[in-house]
mmCIF file of C-alpha atoms in Angstrom:
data_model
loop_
_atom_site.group_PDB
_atom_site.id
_atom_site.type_symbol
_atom_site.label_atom_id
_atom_site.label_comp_id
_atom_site.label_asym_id
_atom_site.label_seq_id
_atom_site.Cartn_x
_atom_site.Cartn_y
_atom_site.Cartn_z
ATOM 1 C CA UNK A 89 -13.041 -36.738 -7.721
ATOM 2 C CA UNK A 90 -12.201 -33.100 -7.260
ATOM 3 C CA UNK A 91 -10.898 -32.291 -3.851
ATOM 4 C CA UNK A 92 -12.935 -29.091 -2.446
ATOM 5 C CA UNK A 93 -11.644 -25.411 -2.158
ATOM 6 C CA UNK A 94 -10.730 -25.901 1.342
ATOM 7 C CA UNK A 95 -9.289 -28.872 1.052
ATOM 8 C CA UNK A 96 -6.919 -28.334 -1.768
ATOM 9 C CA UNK A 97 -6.138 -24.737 -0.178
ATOM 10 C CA UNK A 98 -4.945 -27.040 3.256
ATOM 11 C CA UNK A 99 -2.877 -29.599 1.141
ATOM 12 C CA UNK A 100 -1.134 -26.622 -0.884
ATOM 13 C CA UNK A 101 -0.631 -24.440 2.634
ATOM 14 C CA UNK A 102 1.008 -27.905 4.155
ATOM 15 C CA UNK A 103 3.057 -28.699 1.457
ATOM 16 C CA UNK A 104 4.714 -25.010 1.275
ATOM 17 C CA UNK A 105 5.297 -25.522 4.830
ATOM 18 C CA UNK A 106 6.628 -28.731 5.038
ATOM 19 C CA UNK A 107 9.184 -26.983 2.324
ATOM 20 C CA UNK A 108 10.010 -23.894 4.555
ATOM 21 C CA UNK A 109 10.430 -26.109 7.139
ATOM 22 C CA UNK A 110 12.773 -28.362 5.428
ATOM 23 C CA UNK A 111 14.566 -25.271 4.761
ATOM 24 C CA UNK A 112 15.836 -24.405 8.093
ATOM 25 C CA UNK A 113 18.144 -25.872 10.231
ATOM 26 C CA UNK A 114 16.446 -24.567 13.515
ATOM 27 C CA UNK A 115 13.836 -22.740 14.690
ATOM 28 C CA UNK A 116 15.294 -18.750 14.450
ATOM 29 C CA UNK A 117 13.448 -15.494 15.018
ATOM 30 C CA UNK A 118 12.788 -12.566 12.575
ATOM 31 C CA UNK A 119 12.540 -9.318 12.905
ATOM 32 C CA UNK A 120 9.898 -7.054 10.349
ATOM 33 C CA UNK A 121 8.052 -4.471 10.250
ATOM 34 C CA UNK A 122 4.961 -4.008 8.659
ATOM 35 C CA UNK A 123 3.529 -1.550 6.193
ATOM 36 C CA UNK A 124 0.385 -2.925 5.679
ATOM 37 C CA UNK A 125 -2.981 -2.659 8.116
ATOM 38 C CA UNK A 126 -2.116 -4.365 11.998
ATOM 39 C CA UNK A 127 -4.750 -7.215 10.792
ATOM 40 C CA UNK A 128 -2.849 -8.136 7.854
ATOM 41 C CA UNK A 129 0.026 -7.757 10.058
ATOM 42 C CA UNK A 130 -0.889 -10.069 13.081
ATOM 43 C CA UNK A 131 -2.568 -12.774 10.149
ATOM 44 C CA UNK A 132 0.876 -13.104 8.083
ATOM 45 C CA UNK A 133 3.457 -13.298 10.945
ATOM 46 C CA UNK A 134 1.120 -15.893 12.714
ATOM 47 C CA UNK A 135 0.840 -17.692 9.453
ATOM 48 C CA UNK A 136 4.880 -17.536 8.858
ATOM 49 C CA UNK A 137 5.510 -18.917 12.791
ATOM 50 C CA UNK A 138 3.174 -21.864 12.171
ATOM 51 C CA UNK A 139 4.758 -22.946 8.954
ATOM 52 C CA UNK A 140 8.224 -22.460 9.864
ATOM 53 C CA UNK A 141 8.518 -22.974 13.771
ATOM 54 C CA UNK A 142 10.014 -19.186 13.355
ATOM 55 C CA UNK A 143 9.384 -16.264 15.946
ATOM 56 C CA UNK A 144 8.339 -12.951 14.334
ATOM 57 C CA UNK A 145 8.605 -9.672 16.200
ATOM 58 C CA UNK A 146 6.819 -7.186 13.889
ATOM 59 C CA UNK A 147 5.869 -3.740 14.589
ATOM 60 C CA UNK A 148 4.005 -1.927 12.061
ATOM 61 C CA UNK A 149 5.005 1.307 10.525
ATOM 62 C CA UNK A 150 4.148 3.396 7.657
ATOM 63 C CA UNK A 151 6.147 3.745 4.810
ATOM 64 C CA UNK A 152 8.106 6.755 5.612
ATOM 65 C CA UNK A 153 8.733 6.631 9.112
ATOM 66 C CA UNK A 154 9.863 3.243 7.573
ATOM 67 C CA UNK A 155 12.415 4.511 5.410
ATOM 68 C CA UNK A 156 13.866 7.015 8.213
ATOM 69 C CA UNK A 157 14.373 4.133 10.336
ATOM 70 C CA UNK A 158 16.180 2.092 7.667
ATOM 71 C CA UNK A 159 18.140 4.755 6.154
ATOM 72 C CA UNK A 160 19.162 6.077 10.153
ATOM 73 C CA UNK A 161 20.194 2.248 11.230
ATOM 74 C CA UNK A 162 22.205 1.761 7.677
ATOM 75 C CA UNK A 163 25.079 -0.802 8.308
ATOM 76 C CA UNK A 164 23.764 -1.642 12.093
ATOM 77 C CA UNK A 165 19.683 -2.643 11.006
ATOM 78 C CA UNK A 166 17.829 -3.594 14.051
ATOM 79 C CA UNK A 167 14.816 -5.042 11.075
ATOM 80 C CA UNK A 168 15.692 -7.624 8.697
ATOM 81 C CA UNK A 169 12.478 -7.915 6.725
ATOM 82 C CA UNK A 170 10.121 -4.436 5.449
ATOM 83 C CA UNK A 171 6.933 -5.890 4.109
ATOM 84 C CA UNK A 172 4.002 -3.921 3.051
ATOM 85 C CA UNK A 173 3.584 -0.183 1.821
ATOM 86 C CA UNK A 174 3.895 1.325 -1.448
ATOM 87 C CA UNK A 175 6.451 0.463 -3.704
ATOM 88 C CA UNK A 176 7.917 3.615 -3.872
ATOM 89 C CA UNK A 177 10.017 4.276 -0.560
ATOM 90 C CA UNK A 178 11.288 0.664 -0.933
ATOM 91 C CA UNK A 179 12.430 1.432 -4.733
ATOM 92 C CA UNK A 180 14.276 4.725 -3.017
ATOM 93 C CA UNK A 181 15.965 2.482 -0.106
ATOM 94 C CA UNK A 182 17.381 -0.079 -3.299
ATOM 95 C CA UNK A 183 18.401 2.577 -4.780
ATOM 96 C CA UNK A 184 20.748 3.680 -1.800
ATOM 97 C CA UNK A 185 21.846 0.481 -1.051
ATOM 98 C CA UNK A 186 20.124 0.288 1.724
ATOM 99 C CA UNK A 187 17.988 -3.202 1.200
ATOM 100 C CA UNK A 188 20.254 -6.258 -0.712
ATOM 101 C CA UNK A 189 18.556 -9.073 -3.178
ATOM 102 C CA UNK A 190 16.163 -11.978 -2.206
ATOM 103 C CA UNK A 191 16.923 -14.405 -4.878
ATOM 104 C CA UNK A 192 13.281 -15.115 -4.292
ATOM 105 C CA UNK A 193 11.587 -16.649 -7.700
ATOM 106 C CA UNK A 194 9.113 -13.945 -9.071
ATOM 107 C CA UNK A 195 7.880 -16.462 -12.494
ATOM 108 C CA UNK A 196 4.466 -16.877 -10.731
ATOM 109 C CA UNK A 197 4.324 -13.611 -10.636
ATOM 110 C CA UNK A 198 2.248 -10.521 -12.149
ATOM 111 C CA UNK A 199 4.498 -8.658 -14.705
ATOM 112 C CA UNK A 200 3.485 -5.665 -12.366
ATOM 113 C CA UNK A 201 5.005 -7.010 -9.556
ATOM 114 C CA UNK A 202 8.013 -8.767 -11.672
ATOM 115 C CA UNK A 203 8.495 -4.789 -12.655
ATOM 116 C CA UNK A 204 9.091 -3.735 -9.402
ATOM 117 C CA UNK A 205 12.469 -6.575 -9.034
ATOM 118 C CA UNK A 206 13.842 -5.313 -12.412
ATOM 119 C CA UNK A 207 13.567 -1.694 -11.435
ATOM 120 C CA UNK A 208 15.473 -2.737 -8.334
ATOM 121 C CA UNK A 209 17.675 -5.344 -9.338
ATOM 122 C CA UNK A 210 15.623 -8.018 -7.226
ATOM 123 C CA UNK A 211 15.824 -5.979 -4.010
ATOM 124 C CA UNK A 212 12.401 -5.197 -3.875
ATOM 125 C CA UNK A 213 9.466 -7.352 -5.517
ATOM 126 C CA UNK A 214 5.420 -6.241 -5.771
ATOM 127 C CA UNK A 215 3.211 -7.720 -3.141
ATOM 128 C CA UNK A 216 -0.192 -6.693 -3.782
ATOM 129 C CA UNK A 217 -1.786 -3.671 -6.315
ATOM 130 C CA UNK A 218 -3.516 -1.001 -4.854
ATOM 131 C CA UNK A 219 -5.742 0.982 -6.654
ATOM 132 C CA UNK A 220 -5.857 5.155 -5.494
ATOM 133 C CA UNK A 221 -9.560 6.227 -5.227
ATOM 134 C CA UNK A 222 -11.866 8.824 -3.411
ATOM 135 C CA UNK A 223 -14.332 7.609 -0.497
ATOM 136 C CA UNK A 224 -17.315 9.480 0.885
ATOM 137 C CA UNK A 225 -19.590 9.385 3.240
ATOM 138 C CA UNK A 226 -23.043 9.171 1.742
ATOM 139 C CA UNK A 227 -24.877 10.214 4.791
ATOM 140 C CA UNK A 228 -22.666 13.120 5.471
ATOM 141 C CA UNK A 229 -22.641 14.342 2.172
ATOM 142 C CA UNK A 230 -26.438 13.792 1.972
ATOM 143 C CA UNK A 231 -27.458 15.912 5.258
ATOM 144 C CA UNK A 232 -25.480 19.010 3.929
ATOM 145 C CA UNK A 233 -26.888 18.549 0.294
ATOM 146 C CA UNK A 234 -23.134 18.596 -1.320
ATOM 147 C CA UNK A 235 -23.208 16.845 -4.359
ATOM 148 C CA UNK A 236 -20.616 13.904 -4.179
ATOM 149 C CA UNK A 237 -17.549 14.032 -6.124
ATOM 150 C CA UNK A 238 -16.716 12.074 -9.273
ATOM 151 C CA UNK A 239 -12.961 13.819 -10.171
ATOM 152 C CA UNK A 240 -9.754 14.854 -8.948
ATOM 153 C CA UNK A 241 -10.772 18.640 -10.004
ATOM 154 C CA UNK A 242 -14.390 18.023 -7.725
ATOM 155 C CA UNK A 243 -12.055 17.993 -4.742
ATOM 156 C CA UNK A 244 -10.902 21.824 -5.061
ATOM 157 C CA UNK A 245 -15.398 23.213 -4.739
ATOM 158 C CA UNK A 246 -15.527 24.561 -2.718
ATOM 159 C CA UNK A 247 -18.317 22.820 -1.340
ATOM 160 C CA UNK A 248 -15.716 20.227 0.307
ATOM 161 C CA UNK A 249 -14.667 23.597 2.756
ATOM 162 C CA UNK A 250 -13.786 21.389 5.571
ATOM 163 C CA UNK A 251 -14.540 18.275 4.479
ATOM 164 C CA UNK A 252 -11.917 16.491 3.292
ATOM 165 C CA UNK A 253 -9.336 14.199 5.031
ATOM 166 C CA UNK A 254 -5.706 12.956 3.431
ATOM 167 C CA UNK A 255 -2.443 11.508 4.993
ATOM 168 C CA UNK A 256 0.334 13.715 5.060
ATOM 169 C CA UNK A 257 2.633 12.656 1.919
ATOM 170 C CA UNK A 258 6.103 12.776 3.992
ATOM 171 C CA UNK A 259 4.840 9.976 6.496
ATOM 172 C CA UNK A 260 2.209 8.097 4.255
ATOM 173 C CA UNK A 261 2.974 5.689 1.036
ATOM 174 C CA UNK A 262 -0.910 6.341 0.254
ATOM 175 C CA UNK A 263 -0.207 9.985 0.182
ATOM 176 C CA UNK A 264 3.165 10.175 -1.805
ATOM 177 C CA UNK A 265 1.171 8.083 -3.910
ATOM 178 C CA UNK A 266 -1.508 11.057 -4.903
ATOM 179 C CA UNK A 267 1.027 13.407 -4.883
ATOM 180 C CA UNK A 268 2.812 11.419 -7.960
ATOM 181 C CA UNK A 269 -0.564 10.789 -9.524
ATOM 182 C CA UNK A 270 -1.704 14.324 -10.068
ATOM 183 C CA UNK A 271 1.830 15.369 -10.936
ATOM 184 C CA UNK A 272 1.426 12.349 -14.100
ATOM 185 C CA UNK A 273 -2.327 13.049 -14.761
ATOM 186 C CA UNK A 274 -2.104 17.588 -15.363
ATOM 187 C CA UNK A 275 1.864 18.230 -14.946
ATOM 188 C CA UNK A 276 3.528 19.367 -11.551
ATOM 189 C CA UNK A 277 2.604 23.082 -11.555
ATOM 190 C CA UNK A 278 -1.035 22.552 -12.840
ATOM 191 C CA UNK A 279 -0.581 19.535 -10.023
ATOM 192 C CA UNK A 280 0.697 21.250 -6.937
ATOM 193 C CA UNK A 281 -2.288 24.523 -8.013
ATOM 194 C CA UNK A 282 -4.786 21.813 -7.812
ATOM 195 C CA UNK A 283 -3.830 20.299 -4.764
ATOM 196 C CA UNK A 284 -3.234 24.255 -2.733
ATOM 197 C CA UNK A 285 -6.954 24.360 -3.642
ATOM 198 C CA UNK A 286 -7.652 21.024 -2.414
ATOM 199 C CA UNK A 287 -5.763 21.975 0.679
ATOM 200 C CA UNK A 288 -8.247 24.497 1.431
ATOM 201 C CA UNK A 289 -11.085 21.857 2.009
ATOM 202 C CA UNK A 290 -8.988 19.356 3.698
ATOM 203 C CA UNK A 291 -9.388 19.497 7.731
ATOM 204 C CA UNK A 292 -6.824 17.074 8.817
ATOM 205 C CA UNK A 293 -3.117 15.768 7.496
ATOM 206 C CA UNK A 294 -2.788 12.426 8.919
ATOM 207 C CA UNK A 295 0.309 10.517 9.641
ATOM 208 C CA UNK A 296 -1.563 7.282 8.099
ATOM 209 C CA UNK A 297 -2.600 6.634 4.721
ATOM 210 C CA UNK A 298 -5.938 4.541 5.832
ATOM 211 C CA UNK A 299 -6.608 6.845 8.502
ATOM 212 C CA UNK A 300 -8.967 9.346 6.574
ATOM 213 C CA UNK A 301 -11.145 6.468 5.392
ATOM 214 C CA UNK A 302 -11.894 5.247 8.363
ATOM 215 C CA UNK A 303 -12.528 8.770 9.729
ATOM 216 C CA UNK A 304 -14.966 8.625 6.815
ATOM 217 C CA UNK A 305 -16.711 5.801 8.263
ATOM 218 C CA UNK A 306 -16.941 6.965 11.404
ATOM 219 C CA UNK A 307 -18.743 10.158 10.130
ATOM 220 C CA UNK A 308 -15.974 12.383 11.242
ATOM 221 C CA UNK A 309 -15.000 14.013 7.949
ATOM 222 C CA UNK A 310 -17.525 13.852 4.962
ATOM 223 C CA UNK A 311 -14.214 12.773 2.120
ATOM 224 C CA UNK A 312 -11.168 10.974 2.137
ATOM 225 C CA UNK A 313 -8.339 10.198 -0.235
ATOM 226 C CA UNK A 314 -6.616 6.834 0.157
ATOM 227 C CA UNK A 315 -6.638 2.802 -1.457
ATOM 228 C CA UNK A 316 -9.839 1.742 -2.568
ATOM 229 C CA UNK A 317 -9.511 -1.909 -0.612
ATOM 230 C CA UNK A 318 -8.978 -0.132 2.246
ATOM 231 C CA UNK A 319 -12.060 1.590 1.765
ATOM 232 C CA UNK A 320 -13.751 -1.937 0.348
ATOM 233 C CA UNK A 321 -12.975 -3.461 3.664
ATOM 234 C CA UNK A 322 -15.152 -0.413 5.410
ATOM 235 C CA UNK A 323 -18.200 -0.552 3.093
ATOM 236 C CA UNK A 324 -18.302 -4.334 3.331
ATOM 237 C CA UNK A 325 -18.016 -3.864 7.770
ATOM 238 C CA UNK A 326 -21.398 -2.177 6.880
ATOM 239 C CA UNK A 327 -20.083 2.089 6.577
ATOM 240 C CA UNK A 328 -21.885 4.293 4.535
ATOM 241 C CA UNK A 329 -19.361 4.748 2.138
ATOM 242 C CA UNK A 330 -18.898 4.991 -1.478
ATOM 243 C CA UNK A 331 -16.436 4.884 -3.516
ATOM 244 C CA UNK A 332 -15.505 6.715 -6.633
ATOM 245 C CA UNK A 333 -12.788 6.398 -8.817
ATOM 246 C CA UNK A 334 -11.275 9.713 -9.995
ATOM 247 C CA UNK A 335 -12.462 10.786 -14.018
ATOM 248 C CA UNK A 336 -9.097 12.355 -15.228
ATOM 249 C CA UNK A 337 -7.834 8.094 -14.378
ATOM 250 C CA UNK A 338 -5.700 7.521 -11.172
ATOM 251 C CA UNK A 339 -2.827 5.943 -9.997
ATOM 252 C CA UNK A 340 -1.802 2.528 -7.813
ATOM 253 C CA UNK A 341 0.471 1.236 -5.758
ATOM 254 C CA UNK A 342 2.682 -1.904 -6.127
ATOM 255 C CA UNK A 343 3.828 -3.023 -2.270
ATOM 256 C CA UNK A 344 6.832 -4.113 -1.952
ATOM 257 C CA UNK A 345 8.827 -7.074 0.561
ATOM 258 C CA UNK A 346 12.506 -5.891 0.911
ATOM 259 C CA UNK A 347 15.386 -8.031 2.922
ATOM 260 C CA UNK A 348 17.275 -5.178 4.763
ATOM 261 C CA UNK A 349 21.055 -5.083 3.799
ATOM 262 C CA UNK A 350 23.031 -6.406 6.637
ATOM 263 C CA UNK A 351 20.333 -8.383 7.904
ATOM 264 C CA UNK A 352 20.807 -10.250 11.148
ATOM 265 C CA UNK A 353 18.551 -13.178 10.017
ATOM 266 C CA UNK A 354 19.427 -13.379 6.825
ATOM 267 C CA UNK A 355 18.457 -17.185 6.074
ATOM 268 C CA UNK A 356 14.609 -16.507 8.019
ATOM 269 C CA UNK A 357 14.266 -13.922 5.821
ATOM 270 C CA UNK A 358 14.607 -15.163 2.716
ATOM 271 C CA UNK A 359 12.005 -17.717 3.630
ATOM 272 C CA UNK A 360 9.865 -14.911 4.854
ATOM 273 C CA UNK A 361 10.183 -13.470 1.004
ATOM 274 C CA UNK A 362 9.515 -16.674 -0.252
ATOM 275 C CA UNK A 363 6.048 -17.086 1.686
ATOM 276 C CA UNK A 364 4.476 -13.506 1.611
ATOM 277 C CA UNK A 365 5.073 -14.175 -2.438
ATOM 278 C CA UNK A 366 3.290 -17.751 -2.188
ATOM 279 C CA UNK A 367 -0.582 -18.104 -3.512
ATOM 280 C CA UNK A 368 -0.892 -19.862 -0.518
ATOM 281 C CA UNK A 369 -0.228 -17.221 1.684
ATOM 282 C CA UNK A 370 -1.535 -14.180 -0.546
ATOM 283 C CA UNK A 371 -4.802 -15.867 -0.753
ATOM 284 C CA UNK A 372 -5.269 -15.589 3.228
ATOM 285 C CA UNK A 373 -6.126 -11.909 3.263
ATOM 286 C CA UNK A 374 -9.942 -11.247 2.754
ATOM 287 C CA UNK A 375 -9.516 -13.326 5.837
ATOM 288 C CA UNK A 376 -8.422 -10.440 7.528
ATOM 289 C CA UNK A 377 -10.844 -8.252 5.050
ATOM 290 C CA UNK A 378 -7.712 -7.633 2.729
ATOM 291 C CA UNK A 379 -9.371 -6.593 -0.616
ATOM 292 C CA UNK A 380 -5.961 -5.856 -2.671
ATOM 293 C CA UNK A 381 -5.045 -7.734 -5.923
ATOM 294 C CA UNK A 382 -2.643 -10.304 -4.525
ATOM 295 C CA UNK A 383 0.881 -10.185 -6.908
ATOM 296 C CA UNK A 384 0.644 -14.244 -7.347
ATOM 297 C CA UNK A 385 -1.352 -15.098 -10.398
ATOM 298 C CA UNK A 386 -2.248 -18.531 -8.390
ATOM 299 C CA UNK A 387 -3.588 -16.393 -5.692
ATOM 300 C CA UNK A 388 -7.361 -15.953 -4.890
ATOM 301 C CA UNK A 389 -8.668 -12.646 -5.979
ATOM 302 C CA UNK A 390 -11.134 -11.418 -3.382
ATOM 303 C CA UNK A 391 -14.847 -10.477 -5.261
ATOM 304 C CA UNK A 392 -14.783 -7.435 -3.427
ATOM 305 C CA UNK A 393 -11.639 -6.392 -4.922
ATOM 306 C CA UNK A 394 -11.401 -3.158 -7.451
ATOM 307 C CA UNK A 395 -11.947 -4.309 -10.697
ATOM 308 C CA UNK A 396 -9.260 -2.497 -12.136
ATOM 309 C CA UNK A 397 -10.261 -3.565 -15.626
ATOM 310 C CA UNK A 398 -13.263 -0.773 -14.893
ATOM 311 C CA UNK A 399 -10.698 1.526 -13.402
ATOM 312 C CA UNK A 400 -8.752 4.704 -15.796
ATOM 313 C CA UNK A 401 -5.416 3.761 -14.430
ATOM 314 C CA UNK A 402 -2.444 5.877 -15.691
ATOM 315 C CA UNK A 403 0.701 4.430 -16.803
ATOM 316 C CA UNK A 404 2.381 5.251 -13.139
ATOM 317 C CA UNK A 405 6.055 5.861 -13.742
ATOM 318 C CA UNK A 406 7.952 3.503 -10.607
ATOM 319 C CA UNK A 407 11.424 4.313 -12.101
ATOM 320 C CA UNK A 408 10.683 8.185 -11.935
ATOM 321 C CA UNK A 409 8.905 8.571 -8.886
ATOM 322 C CA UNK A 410 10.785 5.612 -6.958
ATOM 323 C CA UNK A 411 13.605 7.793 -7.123
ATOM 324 C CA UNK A 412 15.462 9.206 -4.045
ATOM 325 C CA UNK A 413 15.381 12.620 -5.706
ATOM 326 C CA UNK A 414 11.729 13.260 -7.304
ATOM 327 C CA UNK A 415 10.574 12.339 -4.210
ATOM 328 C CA UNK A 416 12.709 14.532 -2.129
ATOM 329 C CA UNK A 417 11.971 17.276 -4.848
ATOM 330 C CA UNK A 418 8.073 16.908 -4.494
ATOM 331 C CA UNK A 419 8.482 16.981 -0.489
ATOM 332 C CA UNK A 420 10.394 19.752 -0.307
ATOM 333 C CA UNK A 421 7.770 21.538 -2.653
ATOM 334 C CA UNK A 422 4.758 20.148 -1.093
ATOM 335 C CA UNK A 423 6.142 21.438 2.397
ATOM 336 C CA UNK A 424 6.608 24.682 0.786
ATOM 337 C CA UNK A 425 3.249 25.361 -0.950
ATOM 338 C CA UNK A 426 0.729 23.131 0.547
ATOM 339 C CA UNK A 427 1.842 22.518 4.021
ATOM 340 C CA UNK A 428 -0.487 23.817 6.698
#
């Protein structure tokens, strides 16, 4: 007789923490933060203190306020764990020897997400894949008669004139993440012309990536640039939103889990590695209305989730624009010509 979805999913969940468990000595604490939405957040560390008799003191962070904070506490961290956010900043902070090797097994493992620990030497390893899109609000867009976007290029009508809401790329993982896709899709001057033009529609920089979606929602800006699960998780709460996925093909994250070098709680987090990269765990997150595509190939994929197999995704280049200087490069240029 086959056992049922629930039960198995119970037997699997005990028996990884009967292992974690096994694994410590005593009952420690942990220190993360957390790159992904508060939900997700609250869901994971709960799930991690219940399996492992661990307590987890998590504050949530984007990416780049994230990587000031690591790179500013470097050889006296106050975090030991940084899980969640695009792979990027945490492929900059291996890079500067700033975050130190898991040891964690990656075989179950997307080669997406494997891709992510050879680029880094095991330092960093891919969580989830996040797919860039475009949301809008169909109402909005509806009651002014604008005619709803389908490319990257749509975004610089001026028809958008104050409609359009994106993170701010020097705080926001989401946002660094455009600014890398347009540069791969037309080439960094035809890029950084496109997105001046887009800058004249947009009515807000936010600090957050996911902020401008669910401004969206809300009906407080008629466009916004960010993760398409994010946006999943809005439509599904019952939002007039829709969401489009650019013509000219689009990028996508990889998040990342990276121990902190000179961790305090070293041992804790290691396990902590080991479960956020378990099918067990992964699997929780629709849950929570997570909508990614979990890393772990055991993992349940939500329905709601992109289909990325319908999805023009470009060949997104981690090495290049992981890199401590492209992205410093692209800042610095992005502050210069497109800053408000």
């Amino acid at each position: 007789m086959k056992m049922s979805v629930e039960k198995t999913s119970f037997v699997c969940m005990a028996a990884l923490a009967a292992a974690l468990a096994a694994g410590a000595a005593a009952a420690g604490e942990l220190n993360v933060v957390c790159s992904n939405e508060q939900d997700w957040c609250d869901l994971m560390a709960s799930n991690f203190e219940d399996a492992t008799g661990h307590t987890v003191n998590m504050v949530r962070k984007s990416t780049g306020e994230t990587l000031a904070q690591v790179r500013a506490e470097a050889g006296n961290p106050k975090i030991d764990v940084w899980w969640g956010g695009t792979g990027d900043p945490h492929l900059i902070a291996a890079a500067e020897g700033l975050t130190q090797a898991s040891g964690a097994d990656t075989s179950e493992l997307y080669p997406w997400a494997q891709n992510l620990a050879k680029i880094s030497d095991g330092k960093t390893i891919g969580i989830h894949l996040g797919v860039l899109g475009v949301a809008y609000n169909r109402e909005i867009l509806e009651q002014k008669g604008i005619e709803p976007p389908a490319c990257w290029k749509d975004l610089a009508d001026p028809r958008f004139r104050g409609e359009i809401q994106v993170a701010n790329p020097n705080s926001s993982g989401t946002a660094y993440t455009q600014l890398a896709t347009l540069v791969q899709v037309f080439g960094e001057d035809e890029a950084f012309a496109l997105l001046k033009q887009i800058g004249e529609n947009v009515n807000s920089y936010t600090k957050s990536g996911s902020a401008p979606s669910k401004a969206a929602a809300r009906g407080e800006t008629g466009v916004s640039i960010g993760f398409e699960h994010d946006m999943v998780k809005l439509r599904i709460a019952g939002f007039p939103l829709e969401i489009v996925s650019p013509c000219e093909g689009t990028g996508y994250e990889v998040g990342g889990v990276s121990i902190i070098k000179g961790a305090k709680n070293l041992e804790e987090a290691r396990q902590w590695v080991e479960f956020v990269l378990s099918a067990e765990a992964q699997s929780a997150g629709p849950e929570v209305g997570v909508y990614n595509v979990p890393s772990n190939r055991n993992a349940r994929i939500p329905d709601a989730a992109p289909d990325v197999s319908t999805i023009k995704l470009i060949d997104y280049d981690f090495a290049t624009y992981g890199s401590t200087e492209t992205r410093a490069r692209l800042l610095e240029r992005w502050d210069a010509e497109i800053k408000p």
